[in-house]
Amino acid sequence: IKTMAVGTSHLEIVIHDTGRGIPEEHLDHIFEPFFTTRPGGSGLGLTVADRIVRDHTGMIEVISPPGAGTTFIIRLPQYQPDPLVTRIPEAHL
């Protein structure tokens, strides 16, 4: 797992494994609800992860060449404080 800033607007989280990768015919389906290749799997893990990232105006990219592992790249916007909002000092809360 690696994290880094992308300019001043986004953060990037890179997760890579060295497994066998995701078969090409499955790549278009991995974020679909209930899609699973595991016995007993719910098929909701990546669906929920994708929804959380999109709800924060981010994106997930998947790179999975056959036999070379899988890389998930998650990009999220960095927090940008609103210059028009004045912060109340904690002593006054």
mmCIF file of N, CA and C in Angstrom:
data_model
loop_
_atom_site.group_PDB
_atom_site.id
_atom_site.type_symbol
_atom_site.label_atom_id
_atom_site.label_comp_id
_atom_site.label_asym_id
_atom_site.label_seq_id
_atom_site.Cartn_x
_atom_site.Cartn_y
_atom_site.Cartn_z
ATOM 1 N N ILE A 1 0.861 -1.166 0.000
ATOM 2 C CA ILE A 1 0.000 0.000 0.000
ATOM 3 C C ILE A 1 0.911 1.234 0.000
ATOM 4 N N LYS A 2 0.551 2.164 -0.867
ATOM 5 C CA LYS A 2 1.336 3.390 -0.997
ATOM 6 C C LYS A 2 0.357 4.560 -1.084
ATOM 7 N N THR A 3 0.656 5.655 -0.415
ATOM 8 C CA THR A 3 -0.170 6.853 -0.516
ATOM 9 C C THR A 3 0.691 8.022 -0.960
ATOM 10 N N MET A 4 0.069 8.950 -1.684
ATOM 11 C CA MET A 4 0.808 10.128 -2.146
ATOM 12 C C MET A 4 -0.170 11.225 -2.526
ATOM 13 N N ALA A 5 0.302 12.454 -2.469
ATOM 14 C CA ALA A 5 -0.479 13.586 -2.947
ATOM 15 C C ALA A 5 -0.282 13.697 -4.450
ATOM 16 N N VAL A 6 -1.369 14.033 -5.144
ATOM 17 C CA VAL A 6 -1.307 14.273 -6.588
ATOM 18 C C VAL A 6 -1.587 15.760 -6.756
ATOM 19 N N GLY A 7 -0.516 16.514 -6.894
ATOM 20 C CA GLY A 7 -0.661 17.966 -6.927
ATOM 21 C C GLY A 7 -1.208 18.440 -5.593
ATOM 22 N N THR A 8 -2.061 19.453 -5.629
ATOM 23 C CA THR A 8 -2.670 19.949 -4.399
ATOM 24 C C THR A 8 -4.153 19.612 -4.336
ATOM 25 N N SER A 9 -4.640 18.875 -5.319
ATOM 26 C CA SER A 9 -6.081 18.641 -5.367
ATOM 27 C C SER A 9 -6.525 17.224 -5.000
ATOM 28 N N HIS A 10 -5.638 16.234 -5.134
ATOM 29 C CA HIS A 10 -6.055 14.847 -4.895
ATOM 30 C C HIS A 10 -5.026 14.050 -4.098
ATOM 31 N N LEU A 11 -5.527 13.001 -3.465
ATOM 32 C CA LEU A 11 -4.689 12.007 -2.808
ATOM 33 C C LEU A 11 -4.851 10.707 -3.572
ATOM 34 N N GLU A 12 -3.809 9.920 -3.600
ATOM 35 C CA GLU A 12 -3.846 8.647 -4.311
ATOM 36 C C GLU A 12 -3.407 7.541 -3.365
ATOM 37 N N ILE A 13 -4.186 6.481 -3.326
ATOM 38 C CA ILE A 13 -3.859 5.295 -2.542
ATOM 39 C C ILE A 13 -3.694 4.161 -3.541
ATOM 40 N N VAL A 14 -2.523 3.508 -3.521
ATOM 41 C CA VAL A 14 -2.237 2.424 -4.452
ATOM 42 C C VAL A 14 -2.085 1.138 -3.649
ATOM 43 N N ILE A 15 -2.886 0.142 -4.013
ATOM 44 C CA ILE A 15 -2.846 -1.167 -3.357
ATOM 45 C C ILE A 15 -2.488 -2.184 -4.422
ATOM 46 N N HIS A 16 -1.404 -2.921 -4.201
ATOM 47 C CA HIS A 16 -0.923 -3.867 -5.211
ATOM 48 C C HIS A 16 -0.669 -5.227 -4.570
ATOM 49 N N ASP A 17 -1.053 -6.274 -5.285
ATOM 50 C CA ASP A 17 -0.690 -7.619 -4.836
ATOM 51 C C ASP A 17 0.038 -8.341 -5.958
ATOM 52 N N THR A 18 0.596 -9.474 -5.644
ATOM 53 C CA THR A 18 1.384 -10.226 -6.631
ATOM 54 C C THR A 18 0.723 -11.550 -6.975
ATOM 55 N N GLY A 19 -0.602 -11.605 -6.804
ATOM 56 C CA GLY A 19 -1.342 -12.834 -7.120
ATOM 57 C C GLY A 19 -1.458 -13.068 -8.611
ATOM 58 N N ARG A 20 -2.412 -13.897 -8.970
ATOM 59 C CA ARG A 20 -2.580 -14.272 -10.384
ATOM 60 C C ARG A 20 -3.353 -13.244 -11.201
ATOM 61 N N GLY A 21 -3.906 -12.256 -10.535
ATOM 62 C CA GLY A 21 -4.652 -11.218 -11.246
ATOM 63 C C GLY A 21 -6.116 -11.572 -11.392
ATOM 64 N N ILE A 22 -6.868 -10.643 -11.936
ATOM 65 C CA ILE A 22 -8.296 -10.828 -12.179
ATOM 66 C C ILE A 22 -8.467 -11.168 -13.647
ATOM 67 N N PRO A 23 -9.146 -12.269 -13.956
ATOM 68 C CA PRO A 23 -9.349 -12.616 -15.370
ATOM 69 C C PRO A 23 -10.027 -11.470 -16.128
ATOM 70 N N GLU A 24 -9.574 -11.262 -17.336
ATOM 71 C CA GLU A 24 -10.077 -10.152 -18.153
ATOM 72 C C GLU A 24 -11.599 -10.161 -18.270
ATOM 73 N N GLU A 25 -12.188 -11.331 -18.370
ATOM 74 C CA GLU A 25 -13.642 -11.406 -18.533
ATOM 75 C C GLU A 25 -14.399 -10.997 -17.261
ATOM 76 N N HIS A 26 -13.701 -10.900 -16.140
ATOM 77 C CA HIS A 26 -14.337 -10.480 -14.887
ATOM 78 C C HIS A 26 -14.170 -8.992 -14.601
ATOM 79 N N LEU A 27 -13.196 -8.360 -15.223
ATOM 80 C CA LEU A 27 -12.876 -6.957 -14.894
ATOM 81 C C LEU A 27 -14.059 -6.008 -15.036
ATOM 82 N N ASP A 28 -14.899 -6.211 -16.041
ATOM 83 C CA ASP A 28 -16.043 -5.321 -16.236
ATOM 84 C C ASP A 28 -17.143 -5.542 -15.203
ATOM 85 N N HIS A 29 -17.016 -6.568 -14.380
ATOM 86 C CA HIS A 29 -18.093 -6.924 -13.458
ATOM 87 C C HIS A 29 -17.729 -6.800 -11.982
ATOM 88 N N ILE A 30 -16.465 -6.546 -11.651
ATOM 89 C CA ILE A 30 -16.030 -6.651 -10.249
ATOM 90 C C ILE A 30 -16.696 -5.643 -9.318
ATOM 91 N N PHE A 31 -17.240 -4.556 -9.835
ATOM 92 C CA PHE A 31 -17.907 -3.579 -8.977
ATOM 93 C C PHE A 31 -19.426 -3.763 -8.973
ATOM 94 N N GLU A 32 -19.927 -4.750 -9.696
ATOM 95 C CA GLU A 32 -21.363 -5.015 -9.728
ATOM 96 C C GLU A 32 -21.800 -5.713 -8.434
ATOM 97 N N PRO A 33 -22.955 -5.296 -7.886
ATOM 98 C CA PRO A 33 -23.441 -5.961 -6.676
ATOM 99 C C PRO A 33 -23.640 -7.463 -6.908
ATOM 100 N N PHE A 34 -23.201 -8.241 -5.953
ATOM 101 C CA PHE A 34 -23.365 -9.698 -5.898
ATOM 102 C C PHE A 34 -22.504 -10.471 -6.896
ATOM 103 N N PHE A 35 -21.623 -9.786 -7.627
ATOM 104 C CA PHE A 35 -20.695 -10.520 -8.504
ATOM 105 C C PHE A 35 -19.571 -11.075 -7.635
ATOM 106 N N THR A 36 -19.383 -12.371 -7.687
ATOM 107 C CA THR A 36 -18.305 -13.000 -6.928
ATOM 108 C C THR A 36 -17.838 -14.251 -7.657
ATOM 109 N N THR A 37 -16.603 -14.597 -7.418
ATOM 110 C CA THR A 37 -16.054 -15.853 -7.937
ATOM 111 C C THR A 37 -15.671 -16.759 -6.778
ATOM 112 N N ARG A 38 -15.914 -16.307 -5.555
ATOM 113 C CA ARG A 38 -15.538 -17.071 -4.368
ATOM 114 C C ARG A 38 -16.741 -17.825 -3.813
ATOM 115 N N PRO A 39 -16.569 -19.091 -3.498
ATOM 116 C CA PRO A 39 -17.671 -19.809 -2.845
ATOM 117 C C PRO A 39 -17.995 -19.139 -1.507
ATOM 118 N N GLY A 40 -19.241 -18.828 -1.310
ATOM 119 C CA GLY A 40 -19.648 -18.180 -0.068
ATOM 120 C C GLY A 40 -19.417 -16.685 -0.042
ATOM 121 N N GLY A 41 -18.885 -16.116 -1.110
ATOM 122 C CA GLY A 41 -18.660 -14.671 -1.149
ATOM 123 C C GLY A 41 -19.976 -13.937 -1.357
ATOM 124 N N SER A 42 -20.054 -12.714 -0.826
ATOM 125 C CA SER A 42 -21.290 -11.934 -0.977
ATOM 126 C C SER A 42 -21.290 -11.095 -2.251
ATOM 127 N N GLY A 43 -20.107 -10.796 -2.781
ATOM 128 C CA GLY A 43 -20.041 -9.946 -3.963
ATOM 129 C C GLY A 43 -20.353 -8.489 -3.656
ATOM 130 N N LEU A 44 -20.183 -8.087 -2.406
ATOM 131 C CA LEU A 44 -20.499 -6.708 -2.039
ATOM 132 C C LEU A 44 -19.287 -5.880 -1.657
ATOM 133 N N GLY A 45 -18.146 -6.496 -1.406
ATOM 134 C CA GLY A 45 -16.971 -5.759 -0.938
ATOM 135 C C GLY A 45 -16.539 -4.637 -1.866
ATOM 136 N N LEU A 46 -16.280 -4.955 -3.118
ATOM 137 C CA LEU A 46 -15.833 -3.921 -4.058
ATOM 138 C C LEU A 46 -16.968 -2.971 -4.435
ATOM 139 N N THR A 47 -18.205 -3.466 -4.408
ATOM 140 C CA THR A 47 -19.354 -2.595 -4.670
ATOM 141 C C THR A 47 -19.433 -1.503 -3.614
ATOM 142 N N VAL A 48 -19.305 -1.889 -2.356
ATOM 143 C CA VAL A 48 -19.367 -0.925 -1.249
ATOM 144 C C VAL A 48 -18.163 0.025 -1.301
ATOM 145 N N ALA A 49 -16.968 -0.510 -1.547
ATOM 146 C CA ALA A 49 -15.773 0.331 -1.631
ATOM 147 C C ALA A 49 -15.928 1.374 -2.741
ATOM 148 N N ASP A 50 -16.411 0.947 -3.898
ATOM 149 C CA ASP A 50 -16.596 1.860 -5.020
ATOM 150 C C ASP A 50 -17.619 2.935 -4.679
ATOM 151 N N ARG A 51 -18.696 2.549 -4.015
ATOM 152 C CA ARG A 51 -19.733 3.518 -3.647
ATOM 153 C C ARG A 51 -19.188 4.563 -2.672
ATOM 154 N N ILE A 52 -18.418 4.130 -1.687
ATOM 155 C CA ILE A 52 -17.840 5.063 -0.717
ATOM 156 C C ILE A 52 -16.911 6.049 -1.426
ATOM 157 N N VAL A 53 -16.065 5.543 -2.297
ATOM 158 C CA VAL A 53 -15.123 6.414 -3.018
ATOM 159 C C VAL A 53 -15.888 7.393 -3.909
ATOM 160 N N ARG A 54 -16.896 6.918 -4.655
ATOM 161 C CA ARG A 54 -17.670 7.809 -5.527
ATOM 162 C C ARG A 54 -18.468 8.834 -4.723
ATOM 163 N N ASP A 55 -18.982 8.435 -3.546
ATOM 164 C CA ASP A 55 -19.707 9.386 -2.697
ATOM 165 C C ASP A 55 -18.808 10.523 -2.226
ATOM 166 N N HIS A 56 -17.510 10.314 -2.262
ATOM 167 C CA HIS A 56 -16.545 11.353 -1.901
ATOM 168 C C HIS A 56 -15.900 11.959 -3.147
ATOM 169 N N THR A 57 -16.586 11.855 -4.263
ATOM 170 C CA THR A 57 -16.169 12.357 -5.584
ATOM 171 C C THR A 57 -14.788 11.861 -5.996
ATOM 172 N N GLY A 58 -14.514 10.612 -5.665
ATOM 173 C CA GLY A 58 -13.262 9.983 -6.069
ATOM 174 C C GLY A 58 -13.505 8.927 -7.129
ATOM 175 N N MET A 59 -12.472 8.163 -7.417
ATOM 176 C CA MET A 59 -12.577 7.091 -8.417
ATOM 177 C C MET A 59 -11.636 5.957 -8.056
ATOM 178 N N ILE A 60 -11.966 4.764 -8.538
ATOM 179 C CA ILE A 60 -11.092 3.607 -8.374
ATOM 180 C C ILE A 60 -10.733 3.094 -9.760
ATOM 181 N N GLU A 61 -9.451 2.890 -9.967
ATOM 182 C CA GLU A 61 -8.951 2.317 -11.219
ATOM 183 C C GLU A 61 -8.351 0.950 -10.893
ATOM 184 N N VAL A 62 -8.567 -0.020 -11.780
ATOM 185 C CA VAL A 62 -8.037 -1.368 -11.577
ATOM 186 C C VAL A 62 -7.127 -1.720 -12.744
ATOM 187 N N ILE A 63 -5.929 -2.200 -12.424
ATOM 188 C CA ILE A 63 -4.981 -2.669 -13.435
ATOM 189 C C ILE A 63 -4.645 -4.105 -13.051
ATOM 190 N N SER A 64 -4.905 -5.046 -13.967
ATOM 191 C CA SER A 64 -4.690 -6.447 -13.623
ATOM 192 C C SER A 64 -4.250 -7.256 -14.841
ATOM 193 N N PRO A 65 -2.977 -7.125 -15.227
ATOM 194 C CA PRO A 65 -2.495 -7.936 -16.341
ATOM 195 C C PRO A 65 -2.466 -9.411 -15.929
ATOM 196 N N PRO A 66 -2.830 -10.316 -16.830
ATOM 197 C CA PRO A 66 -2.870 -11.745 -16.494
ATOM 198 C C PRO A 66 -1.556 -12.235 -15.880
ATOM 199 N N GLY A 67 -1.677 -12.892 -14.730
ATOM 200 C CA GLY A 67 -0.518 -13.497 -14.088
ATOM 201 C C GLY A 67 0.432 -12.529 -13.404
ATOM 202 N N ALA A 68 0.078 -11.245 -13.337
ATOM 203 C CA ALA A 68 1.016 -10.257 -12.788
ATOM 204 C C ALA A 68 0.447 -9.484 -11.609
ATOM 205 N N GLY A 69 -0.545 -10.022 -10.933
ATOM 206 C CA GLY A 69 -1.104 -9.323 -9.780
ATOM 207 C C GLY A 69 -2.115 -8.271 -10.178
ATOM 208 N N THR A 70 -2.648 -7.609 -9.180
ATOM 209 C CA THR A 70 -3.676 -6.591 -9.387
ATOM 210 C C THR A 70 -3.292 -5.333 -8.631
ATOM 211 N N THR A 71 -3.555 -4.200 -9.250
ATOM 212 C CA THR A 71 -3.327 -2.902 -8.619
ATOM 213 C C THR A 71 -4.639 -2.131 -8.619
ATOM 214 N N PHE A 72 -5.031 -1.658 -7.440
ATOM 215 C CA PHE A 72 -6.163 -0.756 -7.308
ATOM 216 C C PHE A 72 -5.597 0.618 -6.989
ATOM 217 N N ILE A 73 -6.036 1.616 -7.750
ATOM 218 C CA ILE A 73 -5.621 2.996 -7.515
ATOM 219 C C ILE A 73 -6.869 3.779 -7.130
ATOM 220 N N ILE A 74 -6.863 4.301 -5.926
ATOM 221 C CA ILE A 74 -7.994 5.078 -5.427
ATOM 222 C C ILE A 74 -7.563 6.538 -5.397
ATOM 223 N N ARG A 75 -8.341 7.395 -6.053
ATOM 224 C CA ARG A 75 -8.052 8.832 -6.055
ATOM 225 C C ARG A 75 -9.198 9.561 -5.366
ATOM 226 N N LEU A 76 -8.846 10.370 -4.383
ATOM 227 C CA LEU A 76 -9.828 11.143 -3.621
ATOM 228 C C LEU A 76 -9.416 12.602 -3.600
ATOM 229 N N PRO A 77 -10.393 13.513 -3.619
ATOM 230 C CA PRO A 77 -10.027 14.928 -3.534
ATOM 231 C C PRO A 77 -9.491 15.249 -2.146
ATOM 232 N N GLN A 78 -8.487 16.112 -2.111
ATOM 233 C CA GLN A 78 -7.961 16.576 -0.830
ATOM 234 C C GLN A 78 -8.936 17.575 -0.227
ATOM 235 N N TYR A 79 -8.977 17.593 1.090
ATOM 236 C CA TYR A 79 -9.812 18.572 1.786
ATOM 237 C C TYR A 79 -9.288 19.969 1.497
ATOM 238 N N GLN A 80 -10.179 20.832 1.089
ATOM 239 C CA GLN A 80 -9.830 22.229 0.833
ATOM 240 C C GLN A 80 -10.710 23.091 1.740
ATOM 241 N N PRO A 81 -10.149 23.693 2.793
ATOM 242 C CA PRO A 81 -10.983 24.508 3.688
ATOM 243 C C PRO A 81 -11.625 25.668 2.941
ATOM 244 N N ASP A 82 -12.841 25.956 3.297
ATOM 245 C CA ASP A 82 -13.569 27.067 2.689
ATOM 246 C C ASP A 82 -13.063 28.372 3.301
ATOM 247 N N PRO A 83 -12.452 29.248 2.501
ATOM 248 C CA PRO A 83 -11.889 30.487 3.049
ATOM 249 C C PRO A 83 -12.968 31.437 3.573
ATOM 250 N N LEU A 84 -14.231 31.202 3.214
ATOM 251 C CA LEU A 84 -15.308 32.084 3.665
ATOM 252 C C LEU A 84 -15.899 31.643 5.003
ATOM 253 N N VAL A 85 -15.489 30.461 5.473
ATOM 254 C CA VAL A 85 -16.010 29.963 6.739
ATOM 255 C C VAL A 85 -14.983 30.252 7.830
ATOM 256 N N THR A 86 -15.420 30.937 8.879
ATOM 257 C CA THR A 86 -14.544 31.251 9.999
ATOM 258 C C THR A 86 -14.653 30.133 11.018
ATOM 259 N N ARG A 87 -13.535 29.632 11.444
ATOM 260 C CA ARG A 87 -13.509 28.550 12.414
ATOM 261 C C ARG A 87 -13.666 29.123 13.812
ATOM 262 N N ILE A 88 -14.517 28.488 14.597
ATOM 263 C CA ILE A 88 -14.741 28.923 15.990
ATOM 264 C C ILE A 88 -13.667 28.253 16.849
ATOM 265 N N PRO A 89 -12.914 29.044 17.619
ATOM 266 C CA PRO A 89 -11.888 28.449 18.479
ATOM 267 C C PRO A 89 -12.510 27.440 19.439
ATOM 268 N N GLU A 90 -11.812 26.338 19.703
ATOM 269 C CA GLU A 90 -12.328 25.276 20.560
ATOM 270 C C GLU A 90 -12.681 25.782 21.953
ATOM 271 N N ALA A 91 -12.015 26.794 22.446
ATOM 272 C CA ALA A 91 -12.279 27.326 23.779
ATOM 273 C C ALA A 91 -13.681 27.892 23.889
ATOM 274 N N HIS A 92 -14.285 28.249 22.765
ATOM 275 C CA HIS A 92 -15.624 28.844 22.761
ATOM 276 C C HIS A 92 -16.719 27.811 22.519
ATOM 277 N N LEU A 93 -16.371 26.554 22.370
ATOM 278 C CA LEU A 93 -17.382 25.529 22.105
ATOM 279 C C LEU A 93 -17.953 24.977 23.384
#
